[in-house]
Each structure stands twice: as structure tokens, then as C-alpha cells.
Amino acid sequence: MHSFKDLAGREWSLSITIGTVKRVKAETSVLITDAVDFAWLQELLADAVKFNEVLWAMVKGQAENLKTGAITQEQFDDSIAGEARQDALKAFEDALVDFSHPAIRGA
């Protein structure tokens, strides 16, 4: 599991499972398993709005169960910029590598 902190200092954990893939697809129409295609991945990561929608679908359950109280997607969106966005990108990429077949990972 990989994590990042948003601008409010909240820590979010990212991992990709089949359940994650299904949830992200249902909520965003993005099939994150397509990310094994480098051009597709670069396109997703370059689209800040679409990437944040994917992130939200991945962390929504965490957002609903925060010790400090649930937050909305708008609050989450407002907390992702700059270094927090870069850290989220890295955590997402690392989660994709962990999910990938070993041949794709280069193992």
C-alpha cells in the first residue's frame, strides 16, 4: 500500500485490487488497468481533473471514515495541488506497479 498527504495533512492510502478497478470504472468510466499503456497513463496523469476523480474513487471509503469527520469530494479536490498532487501521482504509479503482472513490472 502506498500513501500520500494532502494539503490539509490528511494521509491517504492507495492500493489497487480488482475491487478498486471495478469501483473506479463504475464511478469514472476509467479502466485503470489500461495504465500499462504508457501513453494512456501519461494522458490520465496530465488531466488533473480526471486524475483527481480517479483518486477520489480510490479513497472515497477512507474519506467517509476519517477520525476528524467525513469530507466531501469538493473538500478533497481542494486539498490536492502542488507537492500533494506530485505525491499522489507517485503513490498511484507505485500502486499500479504493485498490481501489475510481474512481466509488466519487469520482474
PDB file of C-alpha atoms in Angstrom:
ATOM      1  CA  MET A   1       0.000   0.000   0.000  1.00  0.00           C
ATOM      2  CA  HIS A   2       1.272   3.456  -0.904  1.00  0.00           C
ATOM      3  CA  SER A   3       0.324   6.740   0.678  1.00  0.00           C
ATOM      4  CA  PHE A   4       0.403  10.498   0.255  1.00  0.00           C
ATOM      5  CA  LYS A   5      -0.659  13.517   2.278  1.00  0.00           C
ATOM      6  CA  ASP A   6      -2.995  16.213   1.009  1.00  0.00           C
ATOM      7  CA  LEU A   7      -2.607  19.941   1.676  1.00  0.00           C
ATOM      8  CA  ALA A   8      -4.608  19.583   4.904  1.00  0.00           C
ATOM      9  CA  GLY A   9      -2.144  16.980   6.192  1.00  0.00           C
ATOM     10  CA  ARG A  10      -4.554  14.042   5.865  1.00  0.00           C
ATOM     11  CA  GLU A  11      -2.867  10.802   4.853  1.00  0.00           C
ATOM     12  CA  TRP A  12      -4.416   8.694   2.103  1.00  0.00           C
ATOM     13  CA  SER A  13      -3.502   5.100   1.269  1.00  0.00           C
ATOM     14  CA  LEU A  14      -3.637   3.786  -2.275  1.00  0.00           C
ATOM     15  CA  SER A  15      -3.680   0.192  -3.359  1.00  0.00           C
ATOM     16  CA  ILE A  16      -5.167  -1.362  -6.449  1.00  0.00           C
ATOM     17  CA  THR A  17      -7.214  -4.527  -6.302  1.00  0.00           C
ATOM     18  CA  ILE A  18      -9.869  -5.905  -8.610  1.00  0.00           C
ATOM     19  CA  GLY A  19     -12.390  -4.178  -6.344  1.00  0.00           C
ATOM     20  CA  THR A  20     -10.570  -0.877  -6.847  1.00  0.00           C
ATOM     21  CA  VAL A  21     -10.556  -1.348 -10.620  1.00  0.00           C
ATOM     22  CA  LYS A  22     -14.311  -2.021 -10.633  1.00  0.00           C
ATOM     23  CA  ARG A  23     -15.109   0.906  -8.319  1.00  0.00           C
ATOM     24  CA  VAL A  24     -13.005   3.379 -10.318  1.00  0.00           C
ATOM     25  CA  LYS A  25     -14.554   2.217 -13.588  1.00  0.00           C
ATOM     26  CA  ALA A  26     -18.096   2.466 -12.182  1.00  0.00           C
ATOM     27  CA  GLU A  27     -17.543   5.959 -10.791  1.00  0.00           C
ATOM     28  CA  THR A  28     -15.335   7.494 -13.503  1.00  0.00           C
ATOM     29  CA  SER A  29     -15.550   5.255 -16.615  1.00  0.00           C
ATOM     30  CA  VAL A  30     -11.743   4.983 -16.376  1.00  0.00           C
ATOM     31  CA  LEU A  31     -10.335   1.469 -16.608  1.00  0.00           C
ATOM     32  CA  ILE A  32      -7.119   1.904 -14.651  1.00  0.00           C
ATOM     33  CA  THR A  33      -5.728  -1.402 -15.884  1.00  0.00           C
ATOM     34  CA  ASP A  34      -5.253   0.406 -19.220  1.00  0.00           C
ATOM     35  CA  ALA A  35      -2.446   2.274 -17.461  1.00  0.00           C
ATOM     36  CA  VAL A  36       0.018  -0.402 -18.566  1.00  0.00           C
ATOM     37  CA  ASP A  37      -0.006   1.588 -21.808  1.00  0.00           C
ATOM     38  CA  PHE A  38       2.483   4.374 -21.080  1.00  0.00           C
ATOM     39  CA  ALA A  39       0.818   6.888 -23.428  1.00  0.00           C
ATOM     40  CA  TRP A  40      -2.571   6.263 -21.799  1.00  0.00           C
ATOM     41  CA  LEU A  41      -1.073   6.684 -18.336  1.00  0.00           C
ATOM     42  CA  GLN A  42       0.628   9.948 -19.304  1.00  0.00           C
ATOM     43  CA  GLU A  43      -2.680  11.246 -20.688  1.00  0.00           C
ATOM     44  CA  LEU A  44      -4.516  10.384 -17.458  1.00  0.00           C
ATOM     45  CA  LEU A  45      -1.853  11.936 -15.243  1.00  0.00           C
ATOM     46  CA  ALA A  46      -1.786  15.094 -17.371  1.00  0.00           C
ATOM     47  CA  ASP A  47      -5.549  15.585 -16.933  1.00  0.00           C
ATOM     48  CA  ALA A  48      -5.685  16.925 -13.361  1.00  0.00           C
ATOM     49  CA  VAL A  49      -9.480  16.768 -13.132  1.00  0.00           C
ATOM     50  CA  LYS A  50      -9.793  13.192 -14.412  1.00  0.00           C
ATOM     51  CA  PHE A  51      -6.884  12.034 -12.259  1.00  0.00           C
ATOM     52  CA  ASN A  52      -8.488  13.586  -9.173  1.00  0.00           C
ATOM     53  CA  GLU A  53     -11.756  11.804  -9.993  1.00  0.00           C
ATOM     54  CA  VAL A  54      -9.840   8.523 -10.093  1.00  0.00           C
ATOM     55  CA  LEU A  55      -8.099   9.349  -6.814  1.00  0.00           C
ATOM     56  CA  TRP A  56     -11.420  10.196  -5.170  1.00  0.00           C
ATOM     57  CA  ALA A  57     -12.933   6.882  -6.300  1.00  0.00           C
ATOM     58  CA  MET A  58      -9.936   5.132  -4.749  1.00  0.00           C
ATOM     59  CA  VAL A  59     -10.069   6.955  -1.381  1.00  0.00           C
ATOM     60  CA  LYS A  60     -13.791   7.669  -1.008  1.00  0.00           C
ATOM     61  CA  GLY A  61     -14.195   4.951   1.620  1.00  0.00           C
ATOM     62  CA  GLN A  62     -11.336   6.440   3.636  1.00  0.00           C
ATOM     63  CA  ALA A  63     -12.854   9.926   3.280  1.00  0.00           C
ATOM     64  CA  GLU A  64     -16.131   8.712   4.746  1.00  0.00           C
ATOM     65  CA  ASN A  65     -14.382   7.238   7.787  1.00  0.00           C
ATOM     66  CA  LEU A  66     -11.881   9.905   8.815  1.00  0.00           C
ATOM     67  CA  LYS A  67     -11.423  10.301  12.569  1.00  0.00           C
ATOM     68  CA  THR A  68     -11.873  14.050  12.128  1.00  0.00           C
ATOM     69  CA  GLY A  69     -15.134  13.559  10.235  1.00  0.00           C
ATOM     70  CA  ALA A  70     -16.059  12.733   6.667  1.00  0.00           C
ATOM     71  CA  ILE A  71     -15.086  15.073   3.865  1.00  0.00           C
ATOM     72  CA  THR A  72     -16.726  15.688   0.507  1.00  0.00           C
ATOM     73  CA  GLN A  73     -15.221  15.243  -2.927  1.00  0.00           C
ATOM     74  CA  GLU A  74     -15.028  19.027  -3.238  1.00  0.00           C
ATOM     75  CA  GLN A  75     -13.024  19.268   0.000  1.00  0.00           C
ATOM     76  CA  PHE A  76     -10.747  16.502  -1.254  1.00  0.00           C
ATOM     77  CA  ASP A  77     -10.299  18.231  -4.617  1.00  0.00           C
ATOM     78  CA  ASP A  78      -9.403  21.477  -2.858  1.00  0.00           C
ATOM     79  CA  SER A  79      -6.682  19.670  -0.915  1.00  0.00           C
ATOM     80  CA  ILE A  80      -4.810  18.275  -3.930  1.00  0.00           C
ATOM     81  CA  ALA A  81      -2.292  20.607  -5.574  1.00  0.00           C
ATOM     82  CA  GLY A  82       1.439  21.137  -5.874  1.00  0.00           C
ATOM     83  CA  GLU A  83       3.505  18.746  -3.809  1.00  0.00           C
ATOM     84  CA  ALA A  84       0.411  16.864  -2.620  1.00  0.00           C
ATOM     85  CA  ARG A  85      -0.531  16.172  -6.252  1.00  0.00           C
ATOM     86  CA  GLN A  86       3.001  15.029  -7.076  1.00  0.00           C
ATOM     87  CA  ASP A  87       2.985  12.698  -4.056  1.00  0.00           C
ATOM     88  CA  ALA A  88      -0.431  11.346  -5.119  1.00  0.00           C
ATOM     89  CA  LEU A  89       0.879  10.711  -8.645  1.00  0.00           C
ATOM     90  CA  LYS A  90       3.838   8.774  -7.224  1.00  0.00           C
ATOM     91  CA  ALA A  91       1.624   6.722  -4.897  1.00  0.00           C
ATOM     92  CA  PHE A  92      -0.736   5.930  -7.794  1.00  0.00           C
ATOM     93  CA  GLU A  93       2.121   4.867 -10.067  1.00  0.00           C
ATOM     94  CA  ASP A  94       3.602   2.682  -7.303  1.00  0.00           C
ATOM     95  CA  ALA A  95       0.192   1.083  -6.654  1.00  0.00           C
ATOM     96  CA  LEU A  96      -0.112   0.334 -10.378  1.00  0.00           C
ATOM     97  CA  VAL A  97       3.283  -1.349 -10.379  1.00  0.00           C
ATOM     98  CA  ASP A  98       2.277  -3.497  -7.397  1.00  0.00           C
ATOM     99  CA  PHE A  99      -0.967  -4.503  -9.145  1.00  0.00           C
ATOM    100  CA  SER A 100       0.676  -5.293 -12.478  1.00  0.00           C
ATOM    101  CA  HIS A 101       1.639  -8.721 -13.679  1.00  0.00           C
ATOM    102  CA  PRO A 102       5.348  -9.420 -12.932  1.00  0.00           C
ATOM    103  CA  ALA A 103       6.199  -9.386 -16.663  1.00  0.00           C
ATOM    104  CA  ILE A 104       4.840  -5.838 -16.903  1.00  0.00           C
ATOM    105  CA  ARG A 105       6.750  -4.776 -13.783  1.00  0.00           C
ATOM    106  CA  GLY A 106       9.959  -6.085 -15.278  1.00  0.00           C
ATOM    107  CA  ALA A 107      10.366  -8.714 -12.571  1.00  0.00           C
TER     108      ALA A 107
END
